[in-house]
Coordinates of C-alpha atoms and ligand atoms in Angstrom, one line a residue:
M1 CA -0.4 0.2 0.2
K2 CA 1.2 3.9 -0.8
K3 CA 2.4 5.4 2.1
I4 CA 0.6 8.9 4.1
L5 CA 2.4 11.4 5.1
V6 CA -0.2 14.0 7.3
I7 CA 1.9 16.8 7.9
G8 CA -0.8 18.5 10.8
S9 CA -2.0 19.9 14.4
L10 CA -2.0 17.4 17.8
N11 CA -4.2 19.1 20.4
V12 CA -6.0 16.9 23.6
D13 CA -9.6 18.3 23.5
M14 CA -11.5 19.1 26.4
V15 CA -14.6 17.4 26.3
V16 CA -17.7 19.1 27.8
N17 CA -21.5 17.9 27.3
V18 CA -23.8 20.3 27.3
P19 CA -27.8 20.4 26.8
H20 CA -27.2 23.7 24.5
M21 CA -24.7 25.7 23.5
P22 CA -24.1 28.4 25.7
V23 CA -24.9 32.1 24.4
A24 CA -23.2 35.4 25.4
G25 CA -23.9 36.1 29.1
E26 CA -25.2 32.8 29.7
T27 CA -24.0 29.9 32.4
I28 CA -25.5 26.4 31.9
L29 CA -24.0 23.1 34.0
A30 CA -22.2 20.9 32.4
G31 CA -21.6 16.8 33.9
N32 CA -17.8 17.0 33.9
M33 CA -15.2 17.1 31.7
E34 CA -13.1 14.4 29.5
L35 CA -9.6 14.2 27.9
V36 CA -9.3 13.3 24.5
P37 CA -6.5 12.7 22.4
G38 CA -7.6 15.3 19.1
G39 CA -6.3 17.4 16.6
K40 CA -7.7 17.9 12.9
G41 CA -3.9 16.6 11.6
A42 CA -3.5 13.7 14.7
N43 CA -7.0 13.0 13.8
Q44 CA -6.5 12.2 10.5
A45 CA -3.7 10.2 11.5
Y46 CA -5.3 8.4 13.9
A47 CA -8.2 7.7 11.1
A48 CA -5.3 6.5 7.9
G49 CA -4.2 3.4 10.8
R50 CA -7.0 2.4 11.7
L51 CA -8.3 2.1 8.4
G52 CA -5.2 0.2 8.3
A53 CA -3.1 2.6 5.9
H54 CA 0.7 2.9 6.4
V55 CA 1.1 6.7 7.7
T56 CA 3.6 9.0 9.4
M57 CA 2.7 12.0 11.8
F58 CA 4.4 14.9 11.5
G59 CA 4.5 18.3 14.0
A60 CA 4.8 19.8 17.4
V61 CA 3.8 18.8 20.8
G62 CA 4.7 19.7 24.0
S63 CA 6.9 18.3 27.0
D64 CA 4.0 17.5 29.2
S65 CA 1.3 14.5 29.9
Y66 CA -0.6 16.0 27.4
A67 CA 1.8 15.0 24.4
D68 CA 1.5 11.5 26.1
I69 CA -1.9 11.1 25.2
E70 CA -1.7 11.8 21.4
K71 CA 1.1 10.0 21.3
Q72 CA -0.3 6.9 22.8
S73 CA -3.4 7.0 20.8
L74 CA -1.1 7.8 17.3
S75 CA 0.9 4.4 17.7
S76 CA -2.0 2.6 19.4
A77 CA -3.1 2.7 15.4
G78 CA -0.1 2.1 14.3
V79 CA 0.8 5.5 13.4
D80 CA 4.6 6.5 13.6
T81 CA 5.0 9.5 15.4
S82 CA 9.3 9.5 15.5
H83 CA 9.5 12.4 14.1
L84 CA 7.4 14.6 16.0
L85 CA 9.4 17.1 17.0
V86 CA 9.0 18.4 21.3
R87 CA 8.7 22.0 21.9
K88 CA 9.9 22.4 25.8
D89 CA 8.2 25.5 26.0
K90 CA 5.3 25.0 24.6
S91 CA 2.1 22.9 25.8
T92 CA 0.9 21.0 23.2
G93 CA -2.4 21.8 21.8
L94 CA -5.6 22.0 23.7
A95 CA -8.8 22.4 22.4
W96 CA -12.2 23.0 24.6
I97 CA -15.1 21.8 22.9
T98 CA -18.6 21.8 23.7
V99 CA -21.5 19.7 23.2
N100 CA -25.0 20.0 21.8
D101 CA -27.3 16.8 22.8
E102 CA -27.7 17.6 19.0
G103 CA -24.1 16.2 18.7
D104 CA -23.1 20.1 16.9
N105 CA -20.4 21.1 18.5
S106 CA -17.9 24.4 19.1
I107 CA -14.6 24.7 19.4
I108 CA -11.8 26.7 20.7
V109 CA -8.1 26.1 19.8
I110 CA -4.9 26.9 21.6
P111 CA -2.8 26.2 19.4
G112 CA 0.3 25.9 22.1
A113 CA 3.2 23.9 19.5
N114 CA 1.1 23.6 16.7
A115 CA 1.9 27.4 16.0
T116 CA 6.0 26.4 15.9
V117 CA 6.4 24.2 13.0
T118 CA 8.2 26.3 10.4
E119 CA 9.1 25.9 6.9
R120 CA 12.2 25.0 7.8
D121 CA 11.5 22.1 10.5
I122 CA 9.5 20.7 6.6
A123 CA 12.4 21.4 4.9
A124 CA 14.8 19.6 7.6
H125 CA 12.3 16.3 7.4
D126 CA 12.7 17.0 3.9
C127 CA 13.1 13.0 3.8
L128 CA 9.0 12.7 4.7
I129 CA 7.6 14.3 1.8
R130 CA 9.9 12.2 -0.4
D131 CA 8.9 8.9 1.4
C132 CA 5.1 9.3 1.0
D133 CA 2.5 9.2 -1.8
I134 CA 0.0 11.4 -0.2
L135 CA 0.2 14.2 2.0
L136 CA -2.6 15.6 4.3
C137 CA -2.7 18.6 5.2
Q138 CA -5.5 20.3 7.6
L139 CA -5.0 24.8 8.3
E140 CA -4.4 24.3 12.2
I141 CA -0.2 24.6 12.2
P142 CA 0.9 28.3 10.0
L143 CA 0.3 28.9 6.7
K144 CA 2.7 29.6 4.9
T145 CA 4.3 26.0 6.7
V146 CA 1.5 24.3 4.9
V147 CA 2.4 26.3 1.8
Y148 CA 5.6 24.7 2.0
A149 CA 5.0 21.6 2.5
A150 CA 2.2 21.2 -0.4
K151 CA 4.7 22.9 -3.2
R152 CA 7.3 20.5 -2.2
A153 CA 5.2 17.6 -2.3
R154 CA 3.9 18.8 -5.4
E155 CA 7.3 19.1 -7.1
L156 CA 7.9 15.8 -6.0
G157 CA 4.4 14.3 -7.7
K158 CA 2.8 13.4 -4.6
T159 CA -0.8 13.1 -3.7
V160 CA -1.9 16.0 -1.7
I161 CA -5.0 16.8 -0.6
L162 CA -6.2 20.0 1.4
D163 CA -8.7 20.0 4.4
P164 CA -9.4 23.7 4.5
A165 CA -10.6 24.0 8.5
P166 CA -10.0 25.7 10.6
V167 CA -10.8 28.4 7.2
P168 CA -8.3 31.5 7.6
Q169 CA -9.3 35.0 7.3
Q170 CA -6.7 35.9 4.0
F171 CA -6.8 31.8 2.8
P172 CA -3.0 31.9 0.3
E173 CA -4.4 31.9 -2.9
E174 CA -0.7 30.3 -4.4
L175 CA -1.8 27.1 -2.0
Y176 CA -4.7 26.7 -4.4
S177 CA -2.5 25.9 -6.8
Y178 CA -0.7 23.3 -5.1
I179 CA -3.5 21.1 -4.2
D180 CA -5.0 17.6 -5.9
I181 CA -8.0 17.5 -3.5
I182 CA -9.8 19.8 -1.3
K183 CA -12.2 19.1 1.0
P184 CA -14.2 21.8 2.5
N185 CA -17.6 21.5 4.4
E186 CA -20.4 23.7 2.9
N187 CA -19.5 26.4 5.0
E188 CA -15.9 25.9 4.5
A189 CA -16.6 26.2 1.2
A190 CA -18.2 29.6 1.2
Q191 CA -16.0 31.0 3.4
L192 CA -13.2 30.3 1.3
L193 CA -15.3 31.7 -1.3
G194 CA -16.3 35.2 0.4
E195 CA -19.6 35.4 -1.5
Q196 CA -22.8 32.9 -0.7
V197 CA -23.1 30.5 -3.3
K198 CA -26.1 29.0 -4.6
G199 CA -25.5 25.2 -3.7
C200 CA -22.5 23.0 -3.8
E201 CA -22.5 22.7 -7.7
E202 CA -22.0 26.0 -7.6
A203 CA -19.2 26.6 -4.7
S204 CA -16.9 23.6 -6.4
D205 CA -17.3 25.5 -10.0
K206 CA -15.9 28.4 -8.7
L207 CA -13.4 26.2 -6.3
R208 CA -12.4 24.2 -9.8
A209 CA -11.6 27.7 -11.6
K210 CA -9.0 27.9 -8.8
G211 CA -7.1 25.4 -10.9
I212 CA -8.1 22.1 -8.4
Q213 CA -8.8 19.3 -10.2
N214 CA -10.9 17.0 -7.7
V215 CA -13.6 19.6 -5.3
L216 CA -15.2 17.5 -2.3
I217 CA -18.0 19.2 -0.9
T218 CA -18.9 17.6 2.7
L219 CA -22.3 17.9 3.3
G220 CA -23.0 16.3 6.8
P221 CA -26.3 14.3 7.1
K222 CA -26.7 14.6 3.0
G223 CA -23.3 13.3 2.3
A224 CA -21.2 14.4 -0.6
Y225 CA -20.5 16.2 -3.6
I226 CA -18.2 14.9 -5.8
N227 CA -16.2 17.5 -8.7
S228 CA -13.7 15.9 -10.2
E229 CA -12.5 16.8 -14.1
K230 CA -11.5 13.2 -14.6
E231 CA -14.4 11.4 -12.6
G232 CA -17.9 14.4 -13.3
K233 CA -19.4 15.5 -10.9
H234 CA -21.7 13.5 -8.0
L235 CA -24.0 14.0 -5.1
L236 CA -23.4 10.7 -2.7
S237 CA -25.6 10.4 -0.3
V238 CA -25.0 8.6 3.1
R239 CA -27.1 6.1 5.2
S240 CA -29.5 8.2 8.6
V241 CA -28.2 7.8 11.8
P242 CA -29.0 8.9 15.5
V243 CA -25.8 11.6 15.5
V244 CA -24.5 11.5 19.5
D245 CA -21.2 14.1 17.9
T246 CA -20.1 14.8 14.7
T247 CA -16.6 15.6 16.7
A248 CA -13.5 14.7 14.0
A249 CA -16.1 13.3 11.1
G250 CA -14.5 15.2 9.1
D251 CA -10.7 14.3 9.4
A252 CA -12.2 10.7 9.0
F253 CA -13.9 11.5 6.3
T254 CA -10.5 13.0 5.4
A255 CA -8.1 10.2 6.1
A256 CA -10.2 7.9 5.0
L257 CA -10.5 9.1 1.3
A258 CA -6.7 8.7 1.4
V259 CA -6.6 5.5 2.6
R260 CA -9.0 4.5 -0.1
L261 CA -7.1 6.3 -2.6
A262 CA -3.6 4.8 -1.9
S263 CA -5.3 1.6 -1.7
G264 CA -5.9 2.5 -5.7
F265 CA -9.6 3.0 -5.6
S266 CA -11.2 6.1 -8.0
L267 CA -11.8 9.1 -6.2
V268 CA -15.5 8.4 -7.0
Q269 CA -15.6 4.6 -4.3
A270 CA -13.4 6.3 -2.1
V271 CA -16.0 8.8 -1.3
R272 CA -18.7 6.3 -0.6
Y273 CA -16.7 4.4 1.8
A274 CA -15.0 7.8 3.6
N275 CA -19.2 8.7 3.6
E276 CA -19.4 5.3 5.5
V277 CA -16.5 6.3 8.1
A278 CA -17.5 9.8 9.0
T279 CA -21.3 7.8 9.2
I280 CA -20.3 5.6 11.9
V281 CA -18.2 8.3 13.8
V282 CA -20.9 10.4 14.3
T283 CA -22.9 8.0 16.2
R284 CA -19.8 7.7 18.6
R285 CA -18.3 10.5 21.5
G286 CA -15.4 12.2 20.9
A287 CA -12.6 12.4 18.3
Q288 CA -10.4 9.7 18.1
T289 CA -12.3 7.9 20.3
S290 CA -15.0 7.8 17.7
I291 CA -12.8 6.3 14.9
P292 CA -13.0 2.8 12.9
S293 CA -10.7 0.0 13.1
A294 CA -11.2 -0.7 8.9
E295 CA -13.1 -4.3 10.4
E296 CA -15.6 -2.1 11.2
V297 CA -16.4 -0.2 8.6
L298 CA -18.9 -3.3 6.5
F299 CA -18.2 -1.8 3.5
D300 CA -17.7 -3.0 0.4
N301 CA -17.4 -0.8 -3.0
Ligands
RIB1 O1 -12.2 18.2 13.7 C1 -12.2 18.7 15.3 C2 -10.4 18.1 16.0 O2 -10.5 20.3 15.8 C3 -10.7 18.8 17.5 O3 -10.1 17.0 18.0 C4 -9.9 19.6 18.2 O4 -8.6 19.1 18.4 C5 -9.8 20.6 16.6 O5 -8.5 21.1 16.2

């Protein structure tokens, strides 16, 4: 199987379940707070590992017990964490997550060590990019670093997949030219375009016009929309399930997509599988705690 490299964030999530999201000035009571391994980058690496891929995670953690939580979780999924940077003067990234009774979440990320990953760090680990087939990136580490990594991967002929979350105020337009597949959700697609669009076909056409061959827009319970130069336009639906917690569903989708592409499946086949993986994730609590193993995904392309 081809090799997947994830360059991105590692956070420990502090998760609180609440009956509804508090509004400004409101105080509400919740049960206990749980510590869960998370971070968009680490979630993708963990998911790809659980789904059977050969995966390396690159990013930065602090020298603290949160880093141990992340490393143990990733290692349990078979992810190579030996290249992670350890910043003695920084905390591992943290995320405060509230999940309401509908399973929706709101997330505040304190980047900590994630904010220290530089272009120079990527250059010093060029061997990781040379050695991979597929690079997965998100936007919880500095944008310049992501642009550098994506550019280098593209120069070396690798497949670059970008999960553009969280969407920054100023998205670097240059980055579009280094991406093979971009995977925003509906809100992120609108944020990237900076305008209201009438549905995912128009949004994906506009993103394609920026030079990206493959645009996937995830639509929550409605599935995912593909707009691909080679494979055309498709709306792929998902089965209906009771939603408990949507945290990491997008991360698991991206990882599952990469895993299937790494095994030689077409984009449409890979998205069908990613839809099923994300569907399982929303029925479970937490980030990495919600991600199924390959055996648990009863799915046949
Ligand atoms: O996508 C979910 C993730 O976003 C959480 O695990 C949290 O750490 C934030 O990075």
